[in-house]
Amino acid sequence: MGIVQRQSAWNLVSGYLGVLLGALNALVLFPLAFPNPENMGGVRWLISASLLLGAVAHLGWPQTMVTFFPKIPARFHASTLRFGLLLSAGVLAILALGLYHPIGKAALVDLSGGVERDELAFLLPMAVAYVGFELFASRLIHAQQVILPYWLKDAGRKGWLTLLLLVRMSGFLRDQTPFLIALLLGYVLQAGWIWFRSRQLPAPSEADSSGDWPRRAMLKYSAVMLGTVAAQMAFGQLDILMVGAWLGLTAVAHYSIAFNFGIVVSMPMKAMNASLRPIIAKLVATESWEEVRTLGERSLQSQWLASGWIFLVALAVSPWAFNVLPANYQGGLGAVMWIAGAQVVNVATGPSGLVLVASKSFRWELYANVALITFAVGIGQWWIPDHGVTGAAQVIFVAMVLYNGVKLWALHRLTGHVWLGVGFVKACLWLVGGIALHALVWAWIEGPSQDQFGVPMPGMSIETLPVGNQVLYPVLEICLHSLWAWMGMRYLGLAPDLHTFLKRILQRLRP
C-alpha cells in the first residue's frame, strides 16, 4: 500500500485544494465578479455540458487503454493511442455537424434555460480539449504517474478559473465572450501539458515482442465503455442539466454553491481510487481476487471514516458560510445535506466500480448508470419543478442509493463478496453518532426550533448572532467531530491504515 498511500496523499491534497478553490470561487469570487447569478450559471453549465460531450466523443477509449495496456505488449501502446485519437476526431466531427444544425442548436438552447447564450459557441472546443486531456492522461495513469493528471483536474482547472475571476474583478474580461475564451485557453494548455509529459514516458523495450494487439476485443470493450463513461458523466452532470432545464440558470448558480460543499465528501474516495485504478486493473487482469478483496476492504475502511468526518464538517460549516453570501446567491442551503449524503452513499461501495469496469462484468457498471439516469430523469421531471434546488439534490440522493445497490449486487455476483463487514457496520454506527452530535450542537446554539440536520427553519436568522460567535461555533463543532473521528479510530478500530498514516505524520512533526 506504500505507493497507494503516497499517491493518495498527494491526490488528497490536490482534491482539497480544488475544493478550497471551488469554495472560494463559488462563495466569494463569482458573486463579486458576476453580480447576476445567471452569468455564473452559464459558466457552470458550459463546464458540465462540455465534459458530458467529451465523454461521448472519446468513446470510452481512455478507460479501455488503462484496462488493456497490462494485457497487450507495450510496443502496441502508441498505436492504440493513435487509433483512439482518430476515433475521437471522427466522433467530434459528427457532433460538430449535429450541434450546428438548427435542430441540435435548438435542443442546446432548451437545455441551457431556453436562451441562446455565448456559452453555446464554446461547447465543442471545450469538449475537444477534454478529449485530448483524457486520452494522453491514460498513458500516464497506466504508468502509475497519476499525480499530475489528477492535480490538473482537481486544482488546475479550478485554479485557472480563480485567476480569471480575479482578473475580471480587476476590470478586465468584463464581457462574457473574452472570459470564455480565456477559460478555454486554460483547458487547452492543460491538455498540451499532459501531451508533453506522456511523450516523455520511456519507449517500450525491443525485447517485448510476444502477443498481439486485440483490436476487436478492445473495440467491443470500448463500445460498452462509451455507454458507461458517458452514463457516468451524464449522471455526474445530470443534476446541473436538470436544474438548468427546469429551474433556470440562476438556480444552477444556487445548486453549484451547494454542490461545492457536498462534493468535498467524496475527495478521499477519489484520491485513493485514482491510485488504485492501475493496480486494480493489473490484479483483475490476472484474476487475483483475494488480493483485490484485501485491497478493496482496506481502502474502503479509510475512505468511509474520512468521508464521514467531512460529511459532518460540511453540515457544521455550510449554514455559516451561506450566511455571508449575497442574498441572491443564498438559494441552495437545503441541498447541501442531500448532496453530501449522496457522496457518503457512493463511498460505501469503495473501489467496486474500478473492479467491475476492469473485469468480465464490466457491462454492469453501464447497467447501473443507465438505471440511475432513467430513474433520476423520470422522477426529477415531476419532483424538481415543485421542490427546486433541494428537490434536485433529493432525487440525486435516492438515485445514488439505487446505483450503489446495483453495483454491490454485481460485485457479489463476480467475486462472492461485497466488502461490507463488521467494520462497515461499526463505521455506520459511528456516523449516526456524529449526526446526533451535530443535532445536539445546533440545539444548543439556536434551540429546539432548529431541525435535526442544522438547516435553518423559516423565521430563523443566524446572522443576528455576533460575528465572533459565527466563527466560534463552527470551529467548536469541527473540533468535536475531529475528536469523535479520533475516538472511532482509537476505540472502535476504524480505518487502521488511516490511523497508522496519521500517527506517522504526527511522529514526524514532533521535535
Short mmCIF file of C-alpha atoms in Angstrom, two decimals:
data_model
loop_
_atom_site.label_atom_id
_atom_site.label_comp_id
_atom_site.label_asym_id
_atom_site.label_seq_id
_atom_site.Cartn_x
_atom_site.Cartn_y
_atom_site.Cartn_z
CA MET A 1 0.00 0.00 0.00
CA GLY A 2 3.06 2.28 0.03
CA ILE A 3 2.61 3.76 -3.43
CA VAL A 4 -1.14 3.93 -2.89
CA GLN A 5 -0.72 5.87 0.37
CA ARG A 6 1.83 8.25 -1.15
CA GLN A 7 -0.13 8.97 -4.31
CA SER A 8 -3.41 9.06 -2.41
CA ALA A 9 -1.94 11.65 -0.06
CA TRP A 10 -0.86 13.82 -2.97
CA ASN A 11 -4.19 13.36 -4.73
CA LEU A 12 -5.98 14.15 -1.48
CA VAL A 13 -4.06 17.41 -1.24
CA SER A 14 -4.96 18.28 -4.83
CA GLY A 15 -8.58 17.30 -4.19
CA TYR A 16 -8.93 19.52 -1.18
CA LEU A 17 -7.01 22.33 -2.83
CA GLY A 18 -9.55 22.04 -5.63
CA VAL A 19 -12.38 22.08 -3.09
CA LEU A 20 -10.87 25.13 -1.39
CA LEU A 21 -10.55 26.92 -4.71
CA GLY A 22 -14.05 25.84 -5.68
CA ALA A 23 -15.44 27.20 -2.43
CA LEU A 24 -13.51 30.43 -2.90
CA ASN A 25 -14.86 30.74 -6.42
CA ALA A 26 -18.45 29.92 -5.52
CA LEU A 27 -18.77 31.80 -2.25
CA VAL A 28 -16.61 34.86 -2.87
CA LEU A 29 -15.26 35.44 -6.36
CA PHE A 30 -18.23 34.53 -8.55
CA PRO A 31 -20.68 36.77 -6.63
CA LEU A 32 -18.17 39.63 -6.84
CA ALA A 33 -17.22 39.08 -10.48
CA PHE A 34 -20.75 38.24 -11.69
CA PRO A 35 -23.40 40.26 -9.83
CA ASN A 36 -26.00 38.46 -11.95
CA PRO A 37 -26.07 34.77 -10.83
CA GLU A 38 -27.38 33.79 -14.28
CA ASN A 39 -23.92 34.51 -15.73
CA MET A 40 -22.31 32.24 -13.14
CA GLY A 41 -24.87 29.58 -14.02
CA GLY A 42 -23.93 29.93 -17.68
CA VAL A 43 -20.25 29.29 -16.98
CA ARG A 44 -21.08 26.31 -14.77
CA TRP A 45 -23.47 24.94 -17.40
CA LEU A 46 -20.76 25.20 -20.08
CA ILE A 47 -18.25 23.25 -17.99
CA SER A 48 -20.77 20.50 -17.22
CA ALA A 49 -22.10 20.20 -20.76
CA SER A 50 -18.61 20.13 -22.32
CA LEU A 51 -17.49 17.34 -20.00
CA LEU A 52 -20.54 15.30 -20.95
CA LEU A 53 -19.98 15.92 -24.66
CA GLY A 54 -16.32 14.96 -24.32
CA ALA A 55 -17.26 11.72 -22.55
CA VAL A 56 -19.28 10.75 -25.61
CA ALA A 57 -16.60 11.86 -28.06
CA HIS A 58 -13.72 9.81 -26.66
CA LEU A 59 -15.81 6.61 -26.92
CA GLY A 60 -14.54 5.27 -23.61
CA TRP A 61 -11.11 4.75 -25.16
CA PRO A 62 -9.11 6.20 -22.22
CA GLN A 63 -10.64 3.62 -19.85
CA THR A 64 -10.09 0.93 -22.49
CA MET A 65 -6.39 1.81 -22.67
CA VAL A 66 -5.93 1.65 -18.88
CA THR A 67 -7.72 -1.72 -18.76
CA PHE A 68 -5.98 -3.36 -21.75
CA PHE A 69 -2.45 -1.98 -21.51
CA PRO A 70 -1.50 -4.56 -18.83
CA LYS A 71 -2.68 -7.30 -21.22
CA ILE A 72 -1.02 -6.26 -24.50
CA PRO A 73 2.65 -5.76 -25.48
CA ALA A 74 3.98 -2.29 -24.74
CA ARG A 75 5.03 -1.86 -28.38
CA PHE A 76 1.33 -1.53 -29.29
CA HIS A 77 0.60 1.21 -26.76
CA ALA A 78 1.43 4.11 -29.09
CA SER A 79 -0.64 2.59 -31.92
CA THR A 80 -3.55 2.14 -29.55
CA LEU A 81 -3.38 5.80 -28.57
CA ARG A 82 -3.25 6.96 -32.19
CA PHE A 83 -6.21 4.75 -33.02
CA GLY A 84 -8.18 6.36 -30.18
CA LEU A 85 -7.28 9.83 -31.40
CA LEU A 86 -8.58 9.02 -34.88
CA LEU A 87 -11.81 7.57 -33.50
CA SER A 88 -12.41 10.59 -31.30
CA ALA A 89 -11.67 13.02 -34.14
CA GLY A 90 -14.32 11.31 -36.26
CA VAL A 91 -16.91 11.45 -33.49
CA LEU A 92 -16.14 15.10 -32.78
CA ALA A 93 -16.65 15.92 -36.47
CA ILE A 94 -20.06 14.22 -36.43
CA LEU A 95 -21.02 16.00 -33.21
CA ALA A 96 -19.98 19.32 -34.74
CA LEU A 97 -22.39 18.77 -37.64
CA GLY A 98 -25.19 17.90 -35.23
CA LEU A 99 -24.59 20.78 -32.81
CA TYR A 100 -24.53 23.41 -35.53
CA HIS A 101 -27.62 22.04 -37.24
CA PRO A 102 -30.74 24.10 -36.39
CA ILE A 103 -32.36 21.13 -34.59
CA GLY A 104 -29.27 20.41 -32.49
CA LYS A 105 -28.79 24.07 -31.69
CA ALA A 106 -32.40 24.42 -30.61
CA ALA A 107 -32.01 21.44 -28.27
CA LEU A 108 -28.93 23.05 -26.69
CA VAL A 109 -30.83 26.27 -26.17
CA ASP A 110 -33.58 24.36 -24.36
CA LEU A 111 -31.03 22.62 -22.12
CA SER A 112 -29.36 25.92 -21.22
CA GLY A 113 -32.50 27.54 -19.89
CA GLY A 114 -34.24 28.49 -23.13
CA VAL A 115 -31.97 31.43 -24.08
CA GLU A 116 -29.26 31.38 -26.74
CA ARG A 117 -26.12 32.43 -24.89
CA ASP A 118 -22.44 32.96 -25.73
CA GLU A 119 -21.54 29.72 -23.93
CA LEU A 120 -23.03 27.59 -26.72
CA ALA A 121 -20.23 28.55 -29.16
CA PHE A 122 -17.59 27.25 -26.74
CA LEU A 123 -19.17 23.88 -26.06
CA LEU A 124 -17.41 21.89 -28.80
CA PRO A 125 -13.91 23.45 -28.35
CA MET A 126 -14.05 22.74 -24.61
CA ALA A 127 -15.01 19.13 -25.38
CA VAL A 128 -12.06 18.78 -27.79
CA ALA A 129 -9.63 19.93 -25.10
CA TYR A 130 -11.19 17.49 -22.63
CA VAL A 131 -10.88 14.54 -25.03
CA GLY A 132 -7.21 15.26 -25.70
CA PHE A 133 -6.50 15.53 -21.99
CA GLU A 134 -8.17 12.18 -21.16
CA LEU A 135 -6.52 10.22 -23.97
CA PHE A 136 -2.96 11.30 -23.16
CA ALA A 137 -3.57 11.11 -19.41
CA SER A 138 -4.47 7.42 -19.75
CA ARG A 139 -0.86 6.62 -20.69
CA LEU A 140 0.40 8.36 -17.56
CA ILE A 141 -2.18 6.58 -15.41
CA HIS A 142 -1.12 3.19 -16.79
CA ALA A 143 2.48 4.06 -15.89
CA GLN A 144 1.17 4.84 -12.35
CA GLN A 145 2.01 8.52 -12.80
CA VAL A 146 -1.41 9.60 -11.58
CA ILE A 147 -0.48 12.68 -9.58
CA LEU A 148 -0.17 15.21 -12.42
CA PRO A 149 -3.43 14.29 -14.23
CA TYR A 150 -5.47 14.48 -11.05
CA TRP A 151 -3.77 17.66 -9.85
CA LEU A 152 -4.67 19.34 -13.11
CA LYS A 153 -8.24 18.03 -12.97
CA ASP A 154 -8.85 18.93 -9.34
CA ALA A 155 -6.75 22.01 -8.65
CA GLY A 156 -5.53 23.16 -12.06
CA ARG A 157 -8.91 23.82 -13.65
CA LYS A 158 -10.37 25.48 -10.57
CA GLY A 159 -7.18 27.47 -10.06
CA TRP A 160 -7.35 28.79 -13.60
CA LEU A 161 -10.97 29.79 -13.02
CA THR A 162 -9.92 31.54 -9.80
CA LEU A 163 -7.31 33.52 -11.73
CA LEU A 164 -9.84 34.52 -14.39
CA LEU A 165 -12.34 35.68 -11.78
CA LEU A 166 -9.67 37.81 -10.12
CA VAL A 167 -8.75 39.29 -13.50
CA ARG A 168 -12.41 40.06 -14.18
CA MET A 169 -12.74 41.75 -10.78
CA SER A 170 -9.73 43.93 -11.62
CA GLY A 171 -11.57 45.36 -14.62
CA PHE A 172 -10.54 43.06 -17.48
CA LEU A 173 -12.55 40.31 -19.22
CA ARG A 174 -15.76 42.10 -18.27
CA ASP A 175 -17.63 40.78 -21.31
CA GLN A 176 -18.74 37.15 -21.29
CA THR A 177 -17.08 36.12 -24.57
CA PRO A 178 -13.48 37.16 -23.68
CA PHE A 179 -13.90 35.46 -20.31
CA LEU A 180 -14.99 32.22 -22.01
CA ILE A 181 -12.07 32.42 -24.46
CA ALA A 182 -9.66 32.65 -21.53
CA LEU A 183 -11.41 29.72 -19.83
CA LEU A 184 -11.00 27.61 -22.98
CA LEU A 185 -7.33 28.58 -23.20
CA GLY A 186 -6.72 27.08 -19.76
CA TYR A 187 -8.21 23.74 -20.81
CA VAL A 188 -6.10 23.71 -23.97
CA LEU A 189 -2.88 24.48 -22.06
CA GLN A 190 -3.53 21.67 -19.59
CA ALA A 191 -4.18 19.19 -22.41
CA GLY A 192 -0.90 20.30 -24.01
CA TRP A 193 0.98 19.76 -20.76
CA ILE A 194 -0.37 16.23 -20.41
CA TRP A 195 0.58 15.51 -24.04
CA PHE A 196 4.14 16.72 -23.38
CA ARG A 197 4.52 14.57 -20.25
CA SER A 198 3.13 11.48 -21.98
CA ARG A 199 5.76 11.93 -24.71
CA GLN A 200 8.45 11.67 -22.03
CA LEU A 201 7.46 8.15 -20.96
CA PRO A 202 10.15 5.52 -21.64
CA ALA A 203 9.95 3.79 -25.01
CA PRO A 204 8.90 0.11 -24.91
CA SER A 205 11.65 -2.49 -24.82
CA GLU A 206 12.62 -4.09 -28.14
CA ALA A 207 12.51 -7.46 -26.36
CA ASP A 208 8.77 -7.04 -25.92
CA SER A 209 7.58 -8.95 -28.98
CA SER A 210 5.18 -11.54 -27.59
CA GLY A 211 1.43 -11.22 -28.04
CA ASP A 212 -0.67 -9.18 -30.44
CA TRP A 213 -2.99 -6.20 -30.46
CA PRO A 214 -6.57 -7.38 -29.70
CA ARG A 215 -8.17 -4.51 -31.55
CA ARG A 216 -11.56 -6.18 -31.94
CA ALA A 217 -11.78 -7.04 -28.24
CA MET A 218 -10.77 -3.50 -27.36
CA LEU A 219 -13.41 -2.05 -29.67
CA LYS A 220 -16.10 -4.24 -28.10
CA TYR A 221 -14.97 -3.17 -24.64
CA SER A 222 -14.79 0.46 -25.77
CA ALA A 223 -18.34 0.31 -27.08
CA VAL A 224 -19.55 -0.64 -23.61
CA MET A 225 -17.22 1.92 -22.02
CA LEU A 226 -18.68 4.57 -24.32
CA GLY A 227 -22.05 3.97 -22.77
CA THR A 228 -20.59 3.51 -19.29
CA VAL A 229 -18.39 6.60 -19.23
CA ALA A 230 -20.99 8.70 -20.99
CA ALA A 231 -23.58 7.50 -18.49
CA GLN A 232 -21.22 8.22 -15.59
CA MET A 233 -20.54 11.69 -16.92
CA ALA A 234 -24.22 12.19 -17.64
CA PHE A 235 -25.09 11.34 -14.07
CA GLY A 236 -22.22 13.45 -12.77
CA GLN A 237 -23.52 16.46 -14.67
CA LEU A 238 -27.19 15.44 -14.77
CA ASP A 239 -28.16 17.45 -11.72
CA ILE A 240 -26.79 20.66 -13.25
CA LEU A 241 -28.51 19.98 -16.58
CA MET A 242 -31.85 19.13 -14.94
CA VAL A 243 -31.72 22.22 -12.76
CA GLY A 244 -30.82 24.37 -15.78
CA ALA A 245 -33.59 22.95 -17.94
CA TRP A 246 -36.39 23.05 -15.33
CA LEU A 247 -35.39 25.86 -12.96
CA GLY A 248 -33.13 28.18 -15.00
CA LEU A 249 -29.51 29.31 -14.77
CA THR A 250 -29.97 31.27 -11.54
CA ALA A 251 -30.92 28.01 -9.86
CA VAL A 252 -27.82 26.45 -11.43
CA ALA A 253 -25.74 29.03 -9.56
CA HIS A 254 -27.51 28.18 -6.29
CA TYR A 255 -27.08 24.45 -6.84
CA SER A 256 -23.41 24.87 -7.79
CA ILE A 257 -22.65 26.57 -4.49
CA ALA A 258 -24.36 23.76 -2.56
CA PHE A 259 -22.54 21.22 -4.70
CA ASN A 260 -19.18 22.70 -3.68
CA PHE A 261 -19.99 21.86 -0.07
CA GLY A 262 -21.35 18.39 -0.75
CA ILE A 263 -18.78 17.11 -3.23
CA VAL A 264 -15.94 17.56 -0.72
CA VAL A 265 -17.19 14.37 0.96
CA SER A 266 -16.05 12.26 -1.99
CA MET A 267 -12.48 13.56 -2.08
CA PRO A 268 -10.89 10.71 -0.02
CA MET A 269 -12.50 8.12 -2.30
CA LYS A 270 -11.49 9.99 -5.42
CA ALA A 271 -7.89 10.42 -4.24
CA MET A 272 -7.42 6.78 -3.23
CA ASN A 273 -9.24 5.34 -6.26
CA ALA A 274 -7.00 7.37 -8.56
CA SER A 275 -4.02 5.49 -7.14
CA LEU A 276 -5.81 2.14 -7.02
CA ARG A 277 -7.06 2.27 -10.61
CA PRO A 278 -3.94 0.95 -12.42
CA ILE A 279 -3.20 -1.53 -9.60
CA ILE A 280 -6.71 -2.99 -9.65
CA ALA A 281 -6.62 -3.20 -13.45
CA LYS A 282 -3.50 -5.37 -13.23
CA LEU A 283 -4.88 -7.56 -10.42
CA VAL A 284 -8.16 -8.12 -12.27
CA ALA A 285 -6.23 -8.96 -15.44
CA THR A 286 -4.63 -11.90 -13.55
CA GLU A 287 -7.89 -12.65 -11.64
CA SER A 288 -6.13 -12.22 -8.28
CA TRP A 289 -9.45 -11.92 -6.46
CA GLU A 290 -8.16 -12.36 -2.92
CA GLU A 291 -5.69 -9.53 -3.40
CA VAL A 292 -8.45 -7.41 -4.91
CA ARG A 293 -10.66 -8.15 -1.93
CA THR A 294 -7.96 -7.30 0.60
CA LEU A 295 -7.10 -4.08 -1.20
CA GLY A 296 -10.75 -3.10 -1.54
CA GLU A 297 -11.66 -3.75 2.09
CA ARG A 298 -8.66 -1.84 3.43
CA SER A 299 -9.24 1.15 1.20
CA LEU A 300 -12.97 1.20 1.98
CA GLN A 301 -12.37 1.47 5.72
CA SER A 302 -10.17 4.53 5.30
CA GLN A 303 -12.47 6.12 2.73
CA TRP A 304 -15.57 5.67 4.84
CA LEU A 305 -14.20 7.24 8.03
CA ALA A 306 -12.58 10.18 6.22
CA SER A 307 -15.70 10.85 4.16
CA GLY A 308 -17.96 10.54 7.20
CA TRP A 309 -15.90 13.12 9.09
CA ILE A 310 -16.02 15.51 6.13
CA PHE A 311 -19.79 15.00 5.85
CA LEU A 312 -20.19 16.14 9.45
CA VAL A 313 -17.88 19.12 8.87
CA ALA A 314 -19.88 20.15 5.79
CA LEU A 315 -23.10 20.14 7.84
CA ALA A 316 -21.40 22.17 10.54
CA VAL A 317 -19.94 24.86 8.28
CA SER A 318 -22.48 25.32 5.48
CA PRO A 319 -25.13 27.39 7.35
CA TRP A 320 -22.50 29.90 8.43
CA ALA A 321 -20.88 30.05 5.00
CA PHE A 322 -24.19 30.61 3.23
CA ASN A 323 -24.94 33.41 5.66
CA VAL A 324 -22.11 35.55 4.21
CA LEU A 325 -23.28 35.17 0.60
CA PRO A 326 -25.18 37.95 -1.18
CA ALA A 327 -28.92 37.46 -0.82
CA ASN A 328 -29.41 36.49 -4.48
CA TYR A 329 -26.91 33.61 -4.09
CA GLN A 330 -28.42 32.04 -0.95
CA GLY A 331 -30.86 29.59 -2.52
CA GLY A 332 -29.11 26.24 -2.08
CA LEU A 333 -28.53 25.62 1.62
CA GLY A 334 -31.24 22.97 1.87
CA ALA A 335 -29.50 20.94 -0.85
CA VAL A 336 -26.16 20.63 0.97
CA MET A 337 -27.19 17.78 3.26
CA TRP A 338 -28.62 15.71 0.39
CA ILE A 339 -25.64 16.27 -1.91
CA ALA A 340 -23.19 15.40 0.86
CA GLY A 341 -25.30 12.39 1.84
CA ALA A 342 -25.26 11.12 -1.75
CA GLN A 343 -21.47 11.21 -1.70
CA VAL A 344 -21.38 9.26 1.58
CA VAL A 345 -23.56 6.59 -0.01
CA ASN A 346 -21.27 6.47 -3.03
CA VAL A 347 -18.22 5.98 -0.80
CA ALA A 348 -19.91 2.97 0.81
CA THR A 349 -19.03 0.73 -2.16
CA GLY A 350 -15.35 1.76 -2.23
CA PRO A 351 -13.46 0.91 -5.43
CA SER A 352 -16.11 -1.58 -6.58
CA GLY A 353 -16.65 0.36 -9.79
CA LEU A 354 -12.95 0.02 -10.66
CA VAL A 355 -13.18 -3.74 -10.25
CA LEU A 356 -16.30 -4.04 -12.37
CA VAL A 357 -15.07 -2.00 -15.34
CA ALA A 358 -11.79 -3.94 -15.43
CA SER A 359 -13.47 -7.38 -15.25
CA LYS A 360 -15.72 -9.55 -17.37
CA SER A 361 -18.67 -7.94 -15.55
CA PHE A 362 -17.80 -4.52 -16.95
CA ARG A 363 -21.26 -4.19 -18.51
CA TRP A 364 -22.86 -3.98 -15.05
CA GLU A 365 -21.36 -0.54 -14.50
CA LEU A 366 -23.23 0.56 -17.62
CA TYR A 367 -26.45 -1.10 -16.47
CA ALA A 368 -26.21 0.63 -13.09
CA ASN A 369 -25.65 4.04 -14.66
CA VAL A 370 -28.45 3.65 -17.19
CA ALA A 371 -30.86 2.63 -14.44
CA LEU A 372 -29.65 5.57 -12.39
CA ILE A 373 -30.17 8.14 -15.16
CA THR A 374 -33.57 6.70 -16.10
CA PHE A 375 -34.74 6.93 -12.52
CA ALA A 376 -33.32 10.43 -11.96
CA VAL A 377 -34.86 11.90 -15.11
CA GLY A 378 -38.18 10.11 -14.61
CA ILE A 379 -38.57 11.22 -11.00
CA GLY A 380 -36.89 14.58 -11.48
CA GLN A 381 -39.22 15.86 -14.18
CA TRP A 382 -42.13 15.98 -11.74
CA TRP A 383 -40.30 16.42 -8.42
CA ILE A 384 -37.73 19.14 -9.22
CA PRO A 385 -40.04 21.84 -10.67
CA ASP A 386 -42.09 21.82 -7.43
CA HIS A 387 -39.23 21.34 -4.93
CA GLY A 388 -36.50 23.45 -6.51
CA VAL A 389 -32.79 23.04 -5.87
CA THR A 390 -33.33 20.92 -2.74
CA GLY A 391 -35.60 18.61 -4.73
CA ALA A 392 -32.86 18.08 -7.33
CA ALA A 393 -30.44 17.08 -4.58
CA GLN A 394 -33.02 14.69 -3.10
CA VAL A 395 -33.51 13.00 -6.47
CA ILE A 396 -29.75 12.51 -6.82
CA PHE A 397 -29.51 11.08 -3.30
CA VAL A 398 -32.18 8.43 -3.90
CA ALA A 399 -30.70 7.61 -7.31
CA MET A 400 -27.26 7.17 -5.73
CA VAL A 401 -28.67 4.66 -3.25
CA LEU A 402 -30.14 2.59 -6.09
CA TYR A 403 -26.98 2.91 -8.18
CA ASN A 404 -24.70 1.59 -5.47
CA GLY A 405 -27.12 -1.20 -4.66
CA VAL A 406 -26.81 -2.46 -8.24
CA LYS A 407 -23.01 -2.22 -8.07
CA LEU A 408 -22.85 -4.20 -4.82
CA TRP A 409 -25.03 -6.93 -6.32
CA ALA A 410 -22.80 -7.11 -9.41
CA LEU A 411 -19.66 -7.21 -7.24
CA HIS A 412 -21.08 -10.11 -5.22
CA ARG A 413 -22.01 -11.88 -8.45
CA LEU A 414 -18.44 -11.50 -9.69
CA THR A 415 -16.32 -12.17 -6.60
CA GLY A 416 -18.65 -13.63 -3.99
CA HIS A 417 -18.27 -10.74 -1.53
CA VAL A 418 -19.30 -7.09 -1.13
CA TRP A 419 -16.64 -5.77 1.30
CA LEU A 420 -19.30 -4.70 3.83
CA GLY A 421 -18.39 -6.49 7.05
CA VAL A 422 -18.35 -5.73 10.76
CA GLY A 423 -16.05 -2.77 10.24
CA PHE A 424 -18.57 -1.14 7.92
CA VAL A 425 -21.39 -1.66 10.43
CA LYS A 426 -19.29 -0.04 13.16
CA ALA A 427 -18.49 2.86 10.83
CA CYS A 428 -22.22 3.37 10.11
CA LEU A 429 -22.98 3.47 13.84
CA TRP A 430 -20.12 5.93 14.31
CA LEU A 431 -21.58 8.19 11.59
CA VAL A 432 -25.05 8.07 13.16
CA GLY A 433 -23.46 9.13 16.44
CA GLY A 434 -21.77 12.04 14.66
CA ILE A 435 -25.09 13.19 13.19
CA ALA A 436 -26.63 13.05 16.65
CA LEU A 437 -23.73 15.15 17.96
CA HIS A 438 -24.36 17.68 15.20
CA ALA A 439 -28.03 17.89 16.17
CA LEU A 440 -27.13 18.46 19.82
CA VAL A 441 -24.72 21.27 18.93
CA TRP A 442 -27.37 23.08 16.88
CA ALA A 443 -29.99 22.52 19.57
CA TRP A 444 -27.60 24.26 21.95
CA ILE A 445 -26.86 27.11 19.53
CA GLU A 446 -30.37 28.04 18.46
CA GLY A 447 -32.80 25.99 20.49
CA PRO A 448 -35.50 23.44 19.62
CA SER A 449 -36.74 25.28 16.51
CA GLN A 450 -33.60 24.20 14.62
CA ASP A 451 -34.17 20.97 12.67
CA GLN A 452 -32.07 17.89 13.32
CA PHE A 453 -29.77 18.45 10.35
CA GLY A 454 -28.79 22.03 11.11
CA VAL A 455 -30.76 23.66 8.28
CA PRO A 456 -32.31 26.95 9.45
CA MET A 457 -36.10 26.84 9.53
CA PRO A 458 -38.38 29.67 8.29
CA GLY A 459 -38.27 32.72 10.53
CA MET A 460 -34.83 31.93 11.97
CA SER A 461 -31.86 34.25 11.47
CA ILE A 462 -28.36 33.11 12.45
CA GLU A 463 -26.96 36.37 11.04
CA THR A 464 -28.20 38.14 14.18
CA LEU A 465 -25.55 36.32 16.22
CA PRO A 466 -22.33 38.24 16.97
CA VAL A 467 -19.57 37.80 14.38
CA GLY A 468 -17.32 36.17 16.94
CA ASN A 469 -19.95 33.50 17.61
CA GLN A 470 -20.38 32.89 13.89
CA VAL A 471 -16.70 31.91 13.80
CA LEU A 472 -16.50 30.21 17.18
CA TYR A 473 -19.46 27.86 16.78
CA PRO A 474 -18.38 26.12 13.53
CA VAL A 475 -14.79 25.83 14.80
CA LEU A 476 -16.05 24.28 18.02
CA GLU A 477 -18.20 21.79 16.16
CA ILE A 478 -15.34 20.83 13.81
CA CYS A 479 -13.17 20.14 16.87
CA LEU A 480 -15.90 17.94 18.36
CA HIS A 481 -16.25 15.95 15.13
CA SER A 482 -12.46 15.58 14.90
CA LEU A 483 -12.41 14.21 18.45
CA TRP A 484 -15.25 11.87 17.52
CA ALA A 485 -13.27 10.61 14.49
CA TRP A 486 -10.21 10.01 16.66
CA MET A 487 -12.36 8.04 19.13
CA GLY A 488 -13.66 5.95 16.25
CA MET A 489 -10.12 5.02 15.21
CA ARG A 490 -8.85 4.60 18.75
CA TYR A 491 -11.67 2.67 20.41
CA LEU A 492 -13.68 1.15 17.55
CA GLY A 493 -10.67 0.18 15.42
CA LEU A 494 -11.99 2.05 12.37
CA ALA A 495 -9.70 2.76 9.38
CA PRO A 496 -6.47 1.17 10.69
CA ASP A 497 -4.46 2.25 7.64
CA LEU A 498 -5.60 5.84 8.04
CA HIS A 499 -4.86 5.68 11.76
CA THR A 500 -1.31 4.45 11.09
CA PHE A 501 -0.78 7.09 8.41
CA LEU A 502 -1.88 9.90 10.72
CA LYS A 503 0.30 8.60 13.58
CA ARG A 504 3.30 8.55 11.25
CA ILE A 505 2.67 12.17 10.27
CA LEU A 506 2.37 13.23 13.91
CA GLN A 507 5.62 11.47 14.78
CA ARG A 508 7.43 13.35 12.01
CA LEU A 509 6.06 16.66 13.26
CA ARG A 510 7.35 16.10 16.76
CA PRO A 511 10.71 17.75 17.55
#
